[in-house]
Amino acid sequence: MTLSREKATNIRKVAREVRLDVVRMVHAAACGHPGGPLGMADFMTTLFLEHLNLTAENRLDDDRDRFVLGNGHTCAGYYALLAQKGLISKDTLLSFRKMGSPLQGHPNRNLDLGIDFSTGSLGTGLSVAQGMALGARLNGWDSRVYCTSSDGESQEGQIWEAATSAAHWGLGNLTVMVDFNNIQIDGPMREVMNVRDLEAKYKAFGWHAVTVDGHDVVAVDQALCAAKEVAEQPSAIIAVTTIGKGVSYMEDTSDWHGCAPNDEQLAQALEELSAPVS
Amino acid sequence: MHQLAPLSDGADKFIATRAAYGKALLELGNQHQDVIVLDADLSGSTKTAVFRKAHPDRFFNCGVAESNMMGTAAGLACSGRTVFASSFAMFATGKAWEPIRQTICVPSMNVKICASHAGLTVGEDGKSHQMLEDITLMRVLPNMKVIVPADSVETAEAVRLAYETPGPVYVRLSRASTPVIFGDDYRLELGRGSLLREGSDVCIAACGVELAEALIAADILASRNIEARVVNLACIDPIDVDLIVDSAERCGAILTAEEHQIRGGFGDAVAQAVVRHHPVPMDLVGMDDSFGQSGPAPDLIRHYGLDGASLADRAENLIKRKKR
Ligand SMILES: Cc1ncc(C[n+]2csc(CCOP(=O)(O)OP(=O)(O)O)c2C)c(N)n1
Ligand SMILES: [Mg+2]
């Protein structure tokens, strides 16, 4: 079933809120990574609102869904979504990256806030997500495990070790969403170290894999629905995105991978992101 | 016997050691055609981009793949090249430790691992990026030399020394700007420390960003009528046993300071020399079995008791344990 019009509009509205929070949080911290989470906001919001079975009430239940942010540097958007789901207070969001905050510069496992696992070192997330999926299956839990990754992270060898074993073990309850924006720190991914066709690679490793427009919430929703129907293979959704989406000067450049806007740049970002949602 | 090292007169100059690394690497590359540089998608941060711009034909970006980078470095060294491989200390030494051991240290290849963003002073990126175990991981490896420069002058010397020393060398660099301590005629020698301040009540031995804190501590102690000797032991492996024994004899107590876990790290290296050659009371300042957290670098240094004032207090307490 395709996503209803109302739901799609709501996802876009929440994604806009997430983007506004991301630029505010990174500005307040005066450092951090705005580009990635702006690009991921549409597919992450689709996942968090329509698919990920995690709420303030069930956050400690065995059979809830699990989420691992493999590209941990993009955590501002993750925290903003946990706030949307009522797991983190809005005030806490502005403590991002400050001394004593539970919202560390890279995620720090904190089940009370819904943060299922610590990440930050690229290449580690998918293995952990796979272990969670295996554990859920062993325990008979009806949980799905979702993990994000990125084009840059796909250069890490450990990703392909996990890709091999997750298919070998037939982990149908595991889905990875790859933020494919052709950007990494040192420049365009295809120039730095081309990872080529990730859909074809995951398929060759034995996965169910599709490529979607990561800003098309209907297409993302469909891909997530389809992944649930695949029982004996893990699923990879390659989400093609524009880094910095929604803030003109942050789009499609590595300059805003890890850089905070100043007051003036924040004002412009907030203005651009406040445009009405269709 | 031990001369005081020439100190900088421009005490208010601040330069990050990673910036000094980028500059020194460029100069080395200009002089020596055998120099090859590898990075893992962090060339802007580690400052190898300076070399990349001047010598694109001798620079290879390996992408986010540190283990692959270290193996590649070992292979390049087989063709007679001197290879410098850089990333953040966390990933260069943590992610890639086993390739470093098997393919760089076991066959003793001519690879220089120069890693930036070591320690707490990484700041807001938090514990996943604050490498506090790299000195341990590198000094435990046979054939590996370990250098932790304290400022920009010593970093340039460390790069020269790494190039001139055959085999694997690890150089630990920092993200934050730190005071320039040494004068331009300072020279770093393998296995030699240096004396920065003379005193006989207690010796503070330090390396890296903690050397500046040790000098601050010595000033604070002087105001309390305590004369602290300050020694710099940038070269941790091989370490200057003579200078450590001399300090133990003269001061009767040694405090070490490092931006690193005290278990297995710098203080541990000093303690081994002290225990084996001239036992005296010691205390070790550093991270005591904990990870860091997000926050501004100076706040973190204070929070974990690595600042000059904390060092002074620890030194004063240590003096009470001296044998009379
Ligand atoms: C193992 C490891 N190596 C290096 C880094 C530093 N790092 C953080 S993000 C990044 C680039 C990753 O590319 P991607 O996720 O595609 O970046 P984005 O699209 O968000 O800009 C690097 C090299 C890291 N966090 N972990
Ligand atoms: Mg990317």
XYZ file of C-alpha atoms and ligand atoms in Angstrom:
629
model
C 0.000 0.000 0.000
C 1.292 3.432 -0.834
C 1.584 6.090 1.802
C -1.514 8.267 2.138
C -1.291 11.903 1.086
C -1.839 13.062 4.665
C 0.903 10.857 6.019
C 3.346 11.916 3.324
C 2.643 15.580 4.040
C 3.085 14.990 7.748
C 6.432 13.275 7.177
C 7.622 16.236 5.111
C 6.515 18.629 7.849
C 8.311 16.676 10.553
C 11.395 16.393 8.336
C 11.372 20.175 8.101
C 11.215 20.418 11.911
C 14.139 18.018 12.106
C 16.150 20.161 9.701
C 15.368 23.300 11.700
C 16.516 21.538 14.876
C 19.694 20.304 13.191
C 20.866 23.777 12.182
C 19.872 25.233 15.559
C 21.719 22.477 17.448
C 24.898 22.721 15.417
C 24.813 26.515 15.665
C 24.336 26.368 19.451
C 27.236 23.906 19.756
C 29.370 26.031 17.391
C 30.590 22.766 15.860
C 29.235 19.498 14.538
C 27.946 17.988 11.309
C 24.924 19.650 9.672
C 25.242 18.441 6.053
C 24.613 14.712 6.501
C 21.496 14.971 8.692
C 19.937 17.610 6.400
C 20.352 15.190 3.506
C 19.035 12.209 5.487
C 16.050 13.998 7.075
C 13.420 12.759 4.599
C 14.283 9.063 4.696
C 15.077 9.092 8.418
C 11.738 10.738 9.230
C 9.910 8.197 7.051
C 11.650 5.416 8.960
C 11.061 6.894 12.406
C 7.404 7.878 11.909
C 6.108 4.996 9.794
C 8.301 1.980 10.470
C 10.603 2.014 13.491
C 8.656 0.520 16.382
C 10.207 2.626 19.134
C 8.229 4.847 21.512
C 8.754 6.433 24.896
C 6.575 3.645 26.310
C 8.208 0.623 24.671
C 11.798 1.858 24.625
C 12.951 -0.808 27.075
C 10.771 -3.671 25.773
C 12.564 -6.726 24.401
C 10.612 -6.899 21.185
C 10.854 -3.245 20.167
C 12.706 -2.409 16.970
C 16.361 -1.408 17.178
C 18.218 1.399 15.405
C 21.956 1.905 14.861
C 23.278 5.130 13.326
C 26.272 3.699 11.465
C 27.341 7.096 10.156
C 27.410 8.406 13.718
C 28.571 11.904 12.822
C 25.042 12.617 11.516
C 23.555 12.286 15.017
C 22.037 15.789 15.235
C 19.160 14.597 13.020
C 18.856 11.335 14.966
C 18.557 13.201 18.274
C 15.995 15.587 16.732
C 13.900 12.590 15.641
C 14.113 11.026 19.101
C 12.797 14.365 20.374
C 9.956 14.191 17.829
C 9.105 10.781 19.262
C 9.089 12.134 22.805
C 12.216 10.305 23.963
C 14.367 13.407 24.337
C 13.188 16.816 25.543
C 13.493 19.817 23.253
C 15.664 21.567 25.873
C 18.087 18.673 25.944
C 18.588 19.058 22.187
C 20.391 22.354 22.742
C 22.892 20.723 25.121
C 24.252 18.836 22.089
C 28.061 18.468 22.251
C 28.340 20.317 25.579
C 30.037 19.004 28.745
C 27.860 16.548 30.644
C 25.210 16.259 27.908
C 23.778 12.831 27.069
C 23.807 14.066 23.468
C 27.471 13.499 22.729
C 29.201 14.527 19.503
C 28.704 10.934 18.361
C 25.958 8.676 19.785
C 26.537 7.169 23.196
C 24.342 4.149 24.070
C 21.568 5.357 26.379
C 18.491 3.158 26.331
C 16.484 5.574 28.441
C 16.721 8.135 25.642
C 16.192 5.511 22.946
C 19.815 5.514 21.798
C 20.374 1.815 21.149
C 24.075 1.926 20.434
C 27.286 3.972 20.459
C 28.804 4.813 17.087
C 31.265 7.301 15.605
C 33.942 4.998 14.279
C 32.811 4.286 10.731
C 32.460 0.662 9.713
C 31.262 -0.629 13.074
C 27.494 -0.043 12.938
C 26.379 -2.677 10.457
C 28.176 -5.465 12.330
C 26.483 -4.452 15.564
C 23.078 -4.176 13.878
C 23.599 -7.631 12.454
C 24.418 -8.957 15.915
C 21.232 -7.380 17.248
C 19.237 -8.980 14.416
C 20.780 -12.358 15.141
C 20.082 -11.935 18.868
C 16.465 -10.975 18.225
C 16.003 -14.056 16.080
C 17.608 -16.312 18.705
C 15.433 -14.833 21.439
C 12.304 -15.139 19.351
C 11.705 -11.385 19.489
C 9.573 -9.846 16.792
C 12.037 -6.974 16.356
C 13.393 -5.453 13.190
C 16.819 -3.857 13.213
C 17.477 -0.754 11.140
C 20.930 0.637 10.519
C 22.156 3.615 8.539
C 25.391 3.751 6.595
C 26.832 6.078 3.976
C 28.792 6.142 0.755
C 31.917 7.166 2.645
C 31.416 4.439 5.232
C 31.077 1.892 2.429
C 34.830 2.259 1.921
C 35.457 0.475 5.233
C 36.235 -3.221 4.802
C 34.189 -4.186 7.860
C 30.992 -3.131 6.062
C 31.618 -5.870 3.518
C 32.440 -8.420 6.192
C 29.029 -7.682 7.723
C 27.415 -7.759 4.286
C 28.816 -11.246 3.788
C 27.735 -12.656 7.135
C 24.282 -11.011 7.336
C 23.388 -12.657 4.016
C 24.977 -15.931 5.087
C 22.823 -16.006 8.204
C 19.736 -14.944 6.232
C 18.894 -12.023 8.491
C 15.570 -10.942 7.005
C 14.954 -8.738 10.052
C 17.896 -6.445 9.178
C 17.637 -3.361 6.935
C 20.452 -0.940 6.132
C 19.727 2.492 4.677
C 22.737 3.967 2.912
C 22.978 7.746 2.626
C 24.401 8.041 -0.879
C 25.229 11.719 -1.428
C 28.505 11.453 -3.341
C 30.196 13.501 -0.610
C 32.754 12.664 2.038
C 35.183 14.862 3.984
C 37.924 15.261 1.379
C 35.506 15.953 -1.488
C 33.189 14.159 -3.922
C 33.141 10.442 -3.121
C 33.632 9.456 -6.764
C 36.880 11.445 -6.843
C 38.214 10.475 -3.406
C 37.501 6.715 -3.605
C 34.649 5.555 -5.787
C 32.505 2.861 -4.141
C 30.566 2.478 -7.425
C 27.180 0.740 -7.623
C 26.186 -0.149 -4.064
C 22.886 -1.746 -5.100
C 24.757 -4.149 -7.362
C 27.345 -4.805 -4.674
C 24.798 -5.624 -1.968
C 22.938 -7.842 -4.446
C 26.150 -9.662 -5.279
C 26.632 -10.230 -1.536
C 23.207 -11.896 -1.381
C 21.044 -9.019 -0.163
C 17.701 -7.714 -1.327
C 18.713 -4.240 -2.544
C 17.019 -1.228 -4.133
C 18.022 2.319 -4.985
C 15.549 5.129 -4.243
C 15.417 8.909 -4.259
C 16.124 9.533 -0.585
C 14.017 12.692 -0.607
C 10.926 10.963 -2.029
C 9.163 9.888 1.152
C 6.637 7.774 -0.767
C 9.375 5.823 -2.523
C 11.318 5.417 0.722
C 8.192 4.156 2.475
C 7.591 1.655 -0.302
C 11.155 0.381 -0.068
C 10.814 -0.040 3.705
C 7.522 -1.912 3.247
C 9.097 -4.177 0.629
C 12.030 -4.935 2.937
C 9.606 -6.336 5.532
C 8.293 -8.809 2.961
C 11.726 -10.342 2.371
C 12.007 -13.109 4.921
C 15.389 -14.706 4.407
C 17.624 -11.956 3.106
C 18.770 -8.711 4.718
C 17.706 -5.590 2.825
C 19.715 -2.602 1.640
C 18.047 0.638 0.616
C 20.449 2.917 -1.221
C 18.988 6.377 -0.607
C 20.327 8.877 -3.111
C 20.390 12.248 -1.381
C 21.767 15.759 -1.620
C 23.948 16.622 1.346
C 22.795 19.813 3.087
C 19.306 19.525 1.506
C 17.152 22.563 2.189
C 19.926 25.057 2.948
C 21.163 26.358 -0.396
C 24.730 27.114 0.630
C 25.163 23.695 2.287
C 23.927 21.625 -0.647
C 26.170 19.247 -2.579
C 29.461 20.303 -0.995
C 31.815 18.704 1.504
C 32.337 22.163 3.061
C 29.368 21.647 5.397
C 30.097 18.033 6.318
C 31.442 19.202 9.674
C 31.136 22.943 10.071
C 28.757 25.132 12.103
C 26.854 28.111 10.680
C 27.504 31.545 12.191
C 24.604 33.788 13.288
C 24.039 35.201 9.837
C 24.234 31.818 8.156
C 21.845 30.401 10.756
C 19.307 33.137 9.996
C 19.483 32.341 6.296
C 19.192 28.599 6.945
C 16.143 29.054 9.196
C 14.515 31.279 6.598
C 15.091 28.853 3.748
C 13.910 25.884 5.807
C 10.732 27.683 6.862
C 9.325 27.614 3.333
C 5.915 25.885 3.262
C 5.806 22.120 2.730
C 3.797 20.749 -0.205
C 75.606 16.920 32.048
C 72.075 17.812 30.944
C 71.831 21.157 29.191
C 68.674 23.215 29.395
C 66.856 23.114 26.059
C 66.591 26.401 24.165
C 63.152 27.821 24.837
C 61.013 30.037 22.648
C 60.962 33.737 23.456
C 57.587 34.277 21.776
C 55.712 32.531 24.562
C 52.351 33.790 23.340
C 52.506 32.026 19.969
C 50.001 29.182 19.497
C 50.263 26.599 16.708
C 48.666 23.143 16.467
C 51.191 20.353 16.055
C 49.143 18.985 13.127
C 49.645 22.310 11.327
C 53.386 22.080 11.929
C 53.248 18.531 10.582
C 51.655 19.666 7.312
C 54.348 22.284 6.826
C 57.221 19.950 7.724
C 55.860 17.224 5.460
C 55.717 19.621 2.526
C 59.335 20.645 3.077
C 60.404 17.030 3.402
C 58.598 16.188 0.167
C 60.265 19.107 -1.614
C 63.679 17.779 -0.585
C 63.182 14.035 -0.954
C 61.544 12.358 -3.942
C 61.130 9.069 -2.089
C 58.508 10.530 0.252
C 54.971 9.212 -0.376
C 51.962 10.335 1.661
C 48.758 8.422 2.344
C 45.618 9.640 4.075
C 42.165 8.231 4.809
C 39.678 10.997 3.918
C 41.000 13.385 6.552
C 43.702 15.256 4.646
C 42.222 18.653 5.530
C 42.279 17.812 9.236
C 45.602 15.980 9.412
C 47.110 18.680 7.142
C 48.514 16.236 4.613
C 46.459 18.284 2.120
C 49.377 20.729 2.118
C 51.581 17.985 0.667
C 48.795 16.765 -1.649
C 48.486 20.184 -3.296
C 52.225 20.419 -3.966
C 52.861 16.772 -4.880
C 49.594 15.225 -6.114
C 51.534 12.444 -7.853
C 53.008 11.296 -4.539
C 49.783 11.490 -2.535
C 47.132 8.772 -2.343
C 43.785 9.204 -0.645
C 42.728 5.761 0.545
C 39.204 6.825 1.492
C 37.707 5.766 4.818
C 39.735 2.554 4.968
C 42.510 2.744 7.530
C 43.485 -0.926 7.622
C 43.817 -0.961 3.850
C 45.922 2.202 4.081
C 48.423 0.611 6.483
C 48.799 -2.479 4.332
C 49.256 -0.279 1.271
C 51.915 1.708 3.132
C 53.819 -1.494 3.918
C 53.672 -2.542 0.272
C 54.817 0.857 -0.978
C 57.734 0.703 1.450
C 58.799 -2.531 -0.275
C 59.538 -0.465 -3.370
C 62.038 1.686 -1.503
C 59.695 4.536 -0.681
C 59.488 6.327 2.666
C 55.787 6.308 3.420
C 53.952 8.731 5.697
C 50.431 7.541 6.568
C 48.014 9.837 8.387
C 44.535 9.771 9.866
C 43.066 10.551 13.268
C 44.990 8.733 16.015
C 41.840 6.786 16.895
C 41.515 5.182 13.506
C 45.180 5.114 12.450
C 46.265 3.129 15.495
C 42.978 1.709 16.781
C 41.204 0.492 13.670
C 44.432 -0.505 11.959
C 46.444 -1.904 14.870
C 46.716 -5.442 13.593
C 47.797 -4.483 10.056
C 50.352 -2.175 11.701
C 51.654 -5.029 13.808
C 51.724 -7.690 11.101
C 52.642 -5.734 7.986
C 54.595 -2.725 9.301
C 56.239 -3.778 12.572
C 56.933 -7.489 12.139
C 58.880 -6.949 8.861
C 60.074 -3.509 10.123
C 58.927 -1.510 7.107
C 59.863 2.093 6.514
C 56.458 3.542 7.359
C 55.856 6.660 9.449
C 52.436 6.838 11.049
C 51.719 10.471 11.847
C 48.319 10.651 13.496
C 46.478 13.784 14.549
C 43.518 14.474 16.853
C 45.042 12.422 19.656
C 43.801 12.778 23.197
C 41.099 14.755 24.968
C 41.874 17.978 23.139
C 39.869 16.659 20.177
C 37.046 18.219 22.201
C 33.411 18.089 21.108
C 33.605 14.997 18.897
C 33.673 13.071 22.167
C 34.897 9.696 23.332
C 34.614 7.860 20.020
C 37.238 10.230 18.610
C 39.384 11.000 21.683
C 42.253 8.541 21.326
C 43.639 7.872 24.796
C 45.257 4.489 24.194
C 47.526 5.027 21.172
C 50.795 5.471 23.079
C 50.168 2.105 24.709
C 49.236 0.448 21.431
C 52.297 1.772 19.617
C 54.985 1.498 22.300
C 54.152 -2.137 22.964
C 55.112 -3.034 19.387
C 58.667 -4.228 18.734
C 60.493 -2.144 16.082
C 58.121 0.819 16.502
C 59.597 4.142 17.646
C 57.178 6.501 19.419
C 57.450 10.299 19.445
C 54.967 12.687 21.082
C 56.045 16.247 20.245
C 55.015 19.086 22.547
C 54.905 21.990 20.105
C 55.337 23.052 16.486
C 59.146 23.238 16.662
C 59.457 19.785 18.116
C 56.966 18.458 15.547
C 59.148 19.651 12.677
C 62.053 17.896 14.381
C 59.971 14.747 14.851
C 59.182 14.650 11.121
C 62.879 15.028 10.253
C 63.832 12.369 12.774
C 61.124 10.002 11.534
C 62.432 10.357 7.989
C 66.046 9.806 9.047
C 65.268 6.820 11.264
C 64.875 3.573 9.302
C 61.788 1.480 10.084
C 58.416 2.182 11.668
C 57.887 5.423 13.599
C 54.728 6.723 15.285
C 54.283 10.482 15.727
C 51.345 11.646 17.865
C 49.813 15.020 16.923
C 47.073 17.242 18.304
C 44.129 19.129 16.888
C 44.177 22.111 19.276
C 46.524 25.074 19.001
C 49.142 24.876 21.723
C 51.880 27.231 22.921
C 55.228 27.252 21.141
C 57.706 26.123 23.794
C 60.995 25.554 22.019
C 63.348 27.985 20.318
C 64.226 27.534 16.657
C 67.592 25.937 17.410
C 66.040 23.111 19.426
C 67.079 19.646 18.205
C 65.307 16.367 18.932
C 67.385 13.205 19.087
C 66.151 9.640 19.140
C 66.113 8.326 22.699
C 67.042 11.677 24.232
C 64.834 13.816 26.439
C 65.462 17.433 27.321
C 65.629 19.513 30.454
C 63.406 22.578 30.459
C 63.647 23.780 34.004
C 65.995 22.845 36.809
C 64.830 22.015 40.322
C 65.450 19.380 42.961
C 62.273 18.996 45.036
C 60.340 16.989 42.483
C 60.627 16.140 38.796
C 57.689 16.540 36.427
C 58.180 14.486 33.262
C 55.787 15.223 30.431
C 55.177 14.881 26.710
C 52.833 16.394 24.129
C 50.293 18.967 25.250
C 51.085 18.201 28.886
C 54.537 19.758 28.663
C 53.047 23.259 28.691
C 50.903 22.267 31.688
C 54.019 20.949 33.462
C 55.717 24.329 32.973
C 52.655 26.085 34.412
C 52.715 23.664 37.346
C 56.401 24.458 37.990
C 55.543 28.182 38.174
C 52.738 27.485 40.652
C 55.035 25.281 42.736
C 57.740 27.967 42.742
C 55.228 30.354 44.327
C 54.908 27.743 47.097
C 58.714 27.549 47.477
C 58.918 24.215 45.712
C 61.478 23.892 42.935
C 60.355 21.425 40.277
C 62.559 20.044 37.563
C 60.679 19.778 34.258
C 61.817 17.257 31.677
C 60.439 16.652 28.233
C 60.405 13.049 27.081
C 58.907 13.388 23.605
C 60.698 10.269 22.514
C 58.876 7.579 24.485
C 60.359 4.629 22.657
C 63.297 4.457 22.981
C 63.081 6.476 26.199
C 65.900 8.469 27.802
C 66.749 6.204 30.735
C 69.779 8.318 31.670
C 67.716 11.473 32.083
C 65.070 9.592 34.077
C 67.685 8.083 36.421
C 69.388 11.456 36.790
C 66.027 13.041 37.676
C 65.235 10.293 40.178
C 68.615 10.762 41.862
C 68.399 14.521 41.951
C 64.714 15.017 42.860
C 63.811 11.791 44.663
C 60.296 11.782 43.200
C 58.855 11.820 39.690
C 55.418 12.904 38.529
C 54.456 12.058 34.970
C 51.823 13.889 32.911
C 50.167 12.654 29.735
C 46.979 13.283 27.757
C 46.400 9.532 27.657
C 45.453 6.552 29.819
C 48.027 6.115 32.557
C 47.810 2.336 32.117
C 50.405 1.305 29.606
C 51.108 4.827 28.431
C 53.819 7.428 28.923
C 53.936 7.372 32.720
C 54.118 3.627 32.555
C 57.185 3.854 30.280
C 58.870 6.227 32.744
C 57.866 3.990 35.664
C 59.513 0.980 34.034
C 62.795 2.875 33.812
C 62.452 4.092 37.406
C 61.557 0.667 38.806
C 64.392 -1.048 36.969
C 67.157 1.491 37.490
C 66.452 3.847 40.403
C 63.215 3.327 42.353
C 61.732 6.520 43.863
C 58.122 7.506 44.701
C 56.123 8.292 41.591
C 52.670 9.457 40.639
C 51.067 9.314 37.223
C 48.728 12.028 35.935
C 46.552 11.154 32.956
C 43.260 9.440 32.259
C 42.751 6.965 35.072
C 40.744 4.178 33.489
C 38.002 6.328 31.997
C 36.924 7.537 28.572
C 36.419 11.221 27.836
C 33.316 13.104 26.705
C 32.242 15.980 24.480
C 33.301 19.456 25.566
C 35.726 22.278 24.849
C 39.355 21.121 25.055
C 40.466 23.413 27.929
C 37.410 22.424 30.008
C 38.157 18.749 29.449
C 41.802 19.178 30.462
C 40.637 20.771 33.727
C 37.775 18.333 34.301
C 40.083 15.331 34.141
C 42.787 16.975 36.284
C 45.368 17.394 33.538
C 45.821 21.166 33.946
C 48.840 22.882 35.501
C 47.092 23.622 38.803
C 46.111 19.988 39.269
C 49.636 18.877 38.372
C 51.049 21.234 40.996
C 48.789 19.770 43.689
C 49.654 16.223 42.707
C 53.383 17.089 42.770
C 53.084 18.636 46.213
C 51.362 15.512 47.543
C 54.001 13.323 45.945
C 56.799 15.209 47.716
C 55.285 14.130 51.065
C 56.035 10.534 50.105
C 59.764 11.157 49.567
C 62.162 9.334 51.861
C 63.924 11.689 54.206
C 36.842 4.737 11.075
C 36.672 6.170 10.838
N 37.531 6.809 10.032
C 37.403 8.131 9.827
C 36.405 8.837 10.425
C 36.296 10.326 10.225
N 35.139 10.626 9.362
C 33.954 11.019 9.880
S 32.772 11.232 8.710
C 33.862 10.820 7.468
C 33.397 10.810 6.043
C 32.451 9.716 5.814
O 31.769 9.858 4.604
P 30.188 10.069 4.601
O 29.585 9.360 5.746
O 29.706 9.746 3.240
O 30.111 11.623 4.901
P 28.927 12.673 4.631
O 28.191 12.244 3.422
O 28.062 12.687 5.858
O 29.622 13.979 4.446
C 35.119 10.521 8.002
C 36.288 10.141 7.211
C 35.532 8.136 11.282
N 34.536 8.751 11.944
N 35.672 6.817 11.449
Mg 28.496 10.787 1.977
